[in-house]
XYZ file of C-alpha atoms in Angstrom:
422
model
C 16.099 -15.322 30.054
C 12.317 -14.510 30.229
C 11.065 -15.423 26.685
C 8.001 -13.148 27.444
C 9.985 -10.125 28.160
C 9.023 -7.558 25.615
C 5.672 -6.635 24.071
C 3.226 -7.469 21.425
C 3.742 -5.940 18.007
C 2.058 -2.607 17.565
C -1.288 -2.968 15.844
C -1.009 -2.655 12.135
C -3.375 0.294 12.161
C -0.984 2.236 14.347
C 1.580 2.320 11.686
C 0.016 5.275 9.939
C -1.957 6.696 12.829
C 0.274 9.777 13.023
C -1.376 12.368 15.315
C -4.857 10.662 15.011
C -6.181 9.627 18.467
C -9.021 7.115 18.823
C -12.272 8.514 20.378
C -14.038 6.063 22.743
C -17.721 5.463 21.794
C -18.431 3.073 24.491
C -16.366 1.665 27.444
C -16.917 -0.828 29.990
C -14.979 -3.480 32.009
C -15.720 -5.948 29.242
C -15.059 -4.013 26.003
C -14.172 -0.666 24.360
C -15.493 0.465 21.169
C -13.810 3.435 19.505
C -13.724 5.558 16.436
C -10.704 6.816 14.564
C -9.778 8.524 11.282
C -9.585 11.758 9.465
C -11.117 13.873 6.717
C -8.882 15.770 4.249
C -9.549 17.610 0.984
C -7.248 19.675 -1.180
C -7.518 22.271 -3.811
C -5.235 20.885 -6.572
C -3.835 22.520 -9.724
C -2.445 20.145 -12.320
C -1.919 20.631 -16.002
C -3.408 24.038 -15.849
C -6.674 22.850 -14.279
C -7.809 23.579 -10.690
C -10.239 21.241 -8.823
C -11.201 20.278 -5.360
C -10.286 16.760 -4.593
C -10.641 14.075 -1.924
C -7.453 13.116 0.003
C -6.911 9.797 1.714
C -9.888 10.282 4.139
C -10.797 7.311 6.176
C -13.096 6.236 9.146
C -12.260 3.220 11.290
C -14.287 1.587 14.148
C -12.386 -0.861 16.445
C -13.364 -3.053 19.263
C -10.942 -4.157 22.121
C -12.035 -7.090 24.378
C -9.764 -8.042 27.318
C -9.976 -11.752 27.722
C -8.574 -14.509 30.001
C -4.885 -14.719 30.443
C -3.911 -11.163 29.510
C -5.177 -11.505 25.819
C -6.732 -8.564 24.068
C -9.073 -9.578 21.256
C -11.075 -7.420 18.866
C -11.564 -6.205 15.298
C -10.758 -3.272 13.143
C -13.120 -2.026 10.260
C -11.660 0.922 8.160
C -13.433 2.556 5.083
C -11.903 5.068 2.786
C -14.257 8.058 2.156
C -14.676 9.995 -1.062
C -16.935 12.738 0.053
C -16.077 15.577 -2.352
C -16.497 13.392 -5.528
C -16.924 9.778 -6.274
C -16.151 10.164 -9.988
C -12.577 9.262 -9.811
C -10.015 11.834 -9.027
C -6.402 11.790 -10.429
C -4.502 9.388 -8.219
C -1.448 11.316 -6.873
C -0.939 9.197 -3.739
C -0.502 5.393 -3.564
C -2.506 5.548 -0.220
C -5.588 6.722 -2.307
C -5.491 3.379 -4.163
C -8.516 1.143 -3.704
C -9.285 -2.531 -4.245
C -9.711 -3.755 -7.933
C -13.302 -2.987 -8.849
C -13.984 -0.290 -6.126
C -12.554 2.781 -7.896
C -15.154 5.518 -7.926
C -16.926 4.304 -4.983
C -17.951 6.938 -2.235
C -17.111 4.373 0.438
C -14.683 1.558 -0.050
C -13.015 -0.962 2.295
C -9.546 -0.262 3.388
C -9.166 -2.813 6.250
C -11.219 -5.374 7.947
C -9.519 -7.786 10.347
C -9.682 -9.685 13.654
C -6.861 -9.475 16.109
C -5.469 -11.072 19.146
C -2.681 -9.578 21.357
C -0.579 -10.860 24.070
C 2.481 -9.381 25.727
C 4.306 -12.645 25.494
C 2.978 -14.286 22.378
C 2.718 -11.235 20.170
C -0.027 -9.987 17.865
C -2.045 -12.265 15.538
C -4.309 -10.770 12.921
C -6.730 -12.281 10.197
C -8.160 -10.519 7.261
C -7.522 -7.303 5.225
C -4.810 -5.350 7.004
C -1.579 -3.424 6.660
C 1.042 -5.986 5.515
C 4.392 -6.771 7.126
C 5.895 -5.115 3.971
C 4.405 -1.791 4.850
C 6.139 -2.052 8.275
C 9.125 -0.861 6.245
C 7.306 1.157 3.415
C 5.399 3.318 5.780
C 8.422 5.345 6.874
C 8.315 7.527 3.861
C 4.512 7.485 3.249
C 3.799 10.801 5.061
C 2.932 13.315 2.368
C -0.142 15.306 2.782
C -1.207 14.942 -0.872
C 1.209 12.714 -3.028
C 3.709 9.973 -2.499
C 3.677 6.242 -1.904
C 4.170 5.519 -5.617
C 7.675 3.878 -5.690
C 8.025 1.874 -2.505
C 6.454 -1.377 -3.917
C 3.612 -1.209 -1.438
C 0.714 -0.074 -3.698
C 1.111 -2.366 -6.666
C -0.704 -3.409 -9.849
C -2.780 -0.103 -9.839
C -4.442 -1.045 -6.613
C -4.013 -0.831 -2.797
C -1.390 -3.754 -2.749
C -4.036 -6.284 -1.687
C -3.505 -8.851 -4.287
C 0.323 -8.963 -3.762
C 0.142 -8.450 0.054
C 2.410 -5.435 -0.064
C 0.045 -2.671 0.994
C -3.309 -3.397 2.545
C -2.992 -7.076 2.284
C -6.153 -9.231 1.284
C -7.077 -12.453 3.178
C -3.855 -12.393 5.161
C -2.787 -14.069 8.371
C 0.007 -12.108 10.185
C 1.969 -12.295 13.434
C 4.109 -9.589 14.835
C 6.379 -9.796 17.949
C 8.702 -7.271 19.394
C 11.557 -7.608 22.029
C 13.427 -5.043 24.024
C 17.270 -5.511 23.604
C 20.452 -4.438 21.818
C 19.765 -0.853 22.843
C 16.299 -0.619 21.301
C 13.388 -2.721 20.054
C 13.506 -5.553 17.541
C 10.299 -6.529 15.752
C 9.755 -9.632 13.548
C 6.610 -9.809 11.239
C 5.404 -12.909 9.326
C 2.530 -13.021 6.769
C 0.711 -15.862 5.039
C -2.328 -16.196 2.584
C -3.345 -19.438 1.001
C -5.550 -17.773 -1.742
C -5.926 -14.069 -2.547
C -7.992 -13.702 -5.545
C -8.968 -15.289 -8.907
C -7.039 -14.097 -11.884
C -8.921 -12.915 -14.960
C -7.189 -14.306 -17.988
C -8.336 -13.536 -21.515
C -5.477 -14.133 -23.946
C -5.843 -13.124 -27.647
C -3.451 -14.713 -30.177
C -1.825 -16.732 -27.335
C -2.344 -20.004 -29.043
C -2.614 -18.872 -32.701
C -3.655 -15.858 -34.642
C -7.291 -14.922 -34.228
C -7.829 -17.043 -31.191
C -8.997 -16.110 -27.666
C -8.114 -18.318 -24.619
C -10.214 -17.868 -21.496
C -9.177 -19.439 -18.221
C -11.846 -20.418 -15.685
C -11.822 -18.176 -12.637
C -11.477 -21.082 -10.277
C -8.362 -22.340 -12.002
C -6.280 -19.118 -12.347
C -5.552 -17.327 -9.224
C -3.243 -15.085 -7.106
C -2.449 -18.014 -4.847
C 0.027 -18.879 -2.054
C 1.576 -15.826 -0.381
C 4.356 -15.320 2.052
C 5.867 -12.275 3.628
C 8.442 -11.320 6.407
C 9.699 -8.094 7.930
C 12.470 -7.221 10.295
C 12.746 -3.938 12.041
C 15.058 -2.423 14.671
C 14.322 0.869 16.540
C 17.503 1.848 18.177
C 17.875 4.300 21.064
C 20.302 6.553 19.205
C 19.866 10.207 19.359
C 16.199 11.035 18.517
C 15.691 7.479 17.323
C 17.168 5.256 14.507
C 15.016 2.918 12.541
C 16.391 0.146 10.264
C 13.982 -2.208 8.433
C 13.721 -5.030 5.724
C 10.871 -6.636 4.230
C 10.157 -9.383 1.668
C 6.866 -10.662 0.036
C 6.200 -13.231 -2.620
C 2.859 -14.317 -4.311
C 2.445 -17.182 -6.677
C 0.425 -16.331 -9.941
C -0.874 -19.756 -10.897
C -2.472 -20.200 -14.372
C -3.247 -23.976 -14.453
C -6.332 -25.456 -16.050
C -7.556 -28.370 -18.252
C -10.878 -26.497 -18.810
C -9.646 -23.555 -20.894
C -12.031 -22.218 -23.404
C -10.471 -21.574 -26.848
C -12.413 -19.491 -29.289
C -11.955 -18.541 -33.000
C -12.464 -14.796 -33.046
C -11.698 -14.337 -36.864
C -15.168 -12.563 -36.709
C -15.010 -10.630 -33.424
C -18.843 -10.312 -33.547
C -19.401 -14.151 -33.788
C -16.760 -15.983 -31.715
C -16.805 -19.846 -32.238
C -15.810 -22.219 -29.453
C -13.167 -24.542 -30.641
C -12.717 -26.482 -27.371
C -13.432 -26.173 -23.659
C -10.707 -28.487 -22.630
C -7.623 -26.513 -23.543
C -4.700 -27.247 -21.343
C -2.905 -24.305 -19.797
C 0.094 -24.763 -17.458
C 1.761 -21.359 -16.791
C 2.865 -19.864 -13.477
C 5.090 -17.125 -12.314
C 5.764 -15.199 -9.078
C 5.309 -11.639 -7.987
C 7.774 -10.470 -5.402
C 9.109 -7.338 -3.686
C 11.986 -6.762 -1.273
C 12.656 -3.412 0.478
C 15.187 -1.836 2.850
C 14.509 1.353 4.864
C 16.302 3.706 7.179
C 14.826 6.531 9.335
C 16.190 8.973 11.929
C 14.256 11.243 14.199
C 11.248 11.276 16.621
C 8.853 10.996 13.756
C 7.392 12.797 10.790
C 6.044 16.246 11.645
C 7.417 15.874 15.141
C 9.928 18.355 16.907
C 13.217 18.600 15.057
C 14.301 16.624 11.986
C 13.036 13.444 10.663
C 14.424 11.772 7.585
C 13.557 8.501 5.970
C 14.584 6.550 2.806
C 13.219 3.330 1.333
C 14.648 1.341 -1.574
C 12.885 -1.632 -3.356
C 13.483 -4.259 -5.875
C 10.502 -6.049 -7.383
C 9.344 -8.704 -10.014
C 6.021 -8.603 -11.715
C 4.860 -6.101 -9.164
C 4.121 -3.066 -11.313
C 1.313 -2.820 -13.796
C 1.924 -2.183 -17.460
C 0.190 1.001 -18.730
C -2.611 -0.046 -21.048
C -1.838 -0.145 -24.731
C 2.034 0.451 -24.418
C 3.232 -3.180 -25.053
C 2.269 -6.249 -26.870
C 2.562 -8.405 -23.623
C -0.335 -10.831 -23.447
C 0.173 -13.217 -20.673
C 1.231 -11.264 -17.517
C 0.789 -7.436 -17.784
C 3.415 -6.613 -15.287
C 7.094 -5.746 -15.130
C 10.155 -5.891 -12.888
C 11.116 -2.497 -11.301
C 13.497 -0.774 -8.891
C 12.206 2.178 -6.754
C 13.107 4.406 -4.048
C 11.294 7.016 -1.934
C 12.342 9.598 0.717
C 10.741 11.829 3.231
C 12.348 14.671 5.226
C 10.784 17.038 7.542
C 11.744 19.695 10.032
C 9.410 20.861 12.694
C 9.741 23.963 15.011
C 7.665 26.507 16.999
C 6.226 26.947 20.517
C 3.773 24.171 19.841
C 5.856 22.294 17.276
C 3.311 23.563 14.867
C 5.396 24.563 11.716
C 6.847 21.982 9.458
C 8.778 22.090 6.120
C 9.067 18.852 4.332
C 10.119 17.286 1.032
C 11.404 14.263 -0.734
C 11.091 12.086 -3.838
C 9.456 9.134 -5.329
C 11.373 7.305 -8.257
C 10.338 4.045 -9.997
C 12.281 2.727 -12.867
C 11.584 -0.483 -15.045
C 14.213 -3.148 -14.657
C 12.896 -5.640 -17.155
C 14.611 -5.988 -20.730
C 11.707 -7.953 -22.170
C 9.188 -5.370 -21.195
C 11.309 -2.526 -22.402
C 11.885 -4.160 -25.732
C 8.129 -4.028 -26.353
C 7.717 -0.326 -25.563
C 6.994 1.861 -28.494
C 7.589 5.573 -27.359
C 10.301 5.104 -24.741
C 13.069 2.550 -23.819
C 12.028 2.376 -20.119
C 9.375 3.226 -17.661
C 10.430 6.082 -15.451
C 8.441 7.740 -12.767
C 10.245 10.573 -10.996
C 8.656 13.146 -8.690
C 10.184 15.702 -6.335
C 7.989 16.938 -3.479
C 8.174 20.210 -1.413
C 5.664 21.292 1.150
C 4.776 23.307 4.243
C 2.316 22.100 7.082
C 0.885 24.126 9.961
C -0.647 22.077 12.807
C -3.368 24.516 13.943
C -4.192 22.380 17.012
C -3.989 18.724 17.907
C -6.581 17.645 15.305
C -6.450 20.303 12.605
C -3.747 20.608 9.850
C -3.356 23.061 7.045
C -0.877 22.360 4.350
C 0.611 23.326 0.986
C 2.334 20.755 -1.279
C 4.084 21.147 -4.671
C 5.138 18.198 -6.887
C 7.663 18.520 -9.793
C 7.308 15.627 -12.152
C 10.227 14.423 -14.212
C 8.527 11.259 -15.466
C 8.804 10.085 -18.998
C 5.835 9.952 -21.360
C 4.961 6.412 -20.374
C 4.741 7.075 -16.656
C 3.680 10.781 -16.921
C -0.108 10.176 -17.177
C -0.082 8.727 -13.654
C 0.786 12.030 -11.989
C 2.041 15.208 -13.556
C 3.174 18.404 -11.805
C 0.681 19.788 -9.207
C 0.224 22.547 -6.516
C -2.133 21.779 -3.776
C -3.414 23.467 -0.740
C -5.585 21.702 1.784
C -6.901 20.817 5.308
C -7.031 17.636 7.420
C -9.187 17.372 10.447
C -8.737 14.280 12.669
C -11.383 12.598 14.669
């Protein structure tokens, strides 16, 4: 058996390329520099108000350099673009999420990584990139306006960078695919030694009227691992089966904690700067996905479903609980996306599906004031017209059945928009 028979795993950026085609900027025998991305904007009516909003527009530059021994080395840099308004639109799509601290920026980093590919040894990548978890979650993340809110990919109110489930931060990944068993099998592995410091300010954690502050260098989103396994079977128009798992350690360990007396909030008094804190927990997510068809918005039927189970992977809405240590909860979620495409140029598509995310954490639910659970539940229906290879016009409607705790995240909406690919 030839251990090198097969191919390198597809570049992570190609997972969500859709109909986007890279445009070469410079080509030579030594290197190719190219540009890719799209601009999309919608007119959205939600809650009785109508406004023009940015979609998940992005711009990517990549460099491919063929090197000795059939290796292909290069980099990818991708920015999200908020061209219509940088004041912070309502987040109705998980793919719109940005890194912590970058909300409201007109230009924000989505990806930045180096890669090295080889037909035998696979694809290696280092930096901010699509996670191996997204190898599965991406099959339902195809709505023009909404979606991506329940797969566990875009977590903690961000792009999933901290937990390594979406656009993973500081990650090392390896992907390798093999032909066999009537299709293609791909294995993905992911690792990060340190992702980010963890901002810990705990009121009343030690005693009433006290504030404990953990030094940035001591409390962190630390060691991270991830794995994915996918199988594309040559059955009919194509059958996809995939599973993924990620785990990140949240380490709160210090002997330099600062403990303050905040009886007078205007004049906190330092009690000690040597407080011992030894707390740690983990955030993890596991997903399973199935898809059938040539692809979303491609000729004929496409259907995909994803289910996930997670721990400390979803952020607690502010002010709804008395939780003071880790503002996150356990959850179960599911997403679906279905499309049917027809026409002489395969230009007409109807599509729909759902996002559903429910808390699965008794301790969290006991602390809720207005409801007995967190429930986000949205149904999507839409129509898309592919005007030509690079221009799409669409209409999308969302029916939100979320409860009062989750409702502020989305709400019903009707949107019409246009997307232009580079």
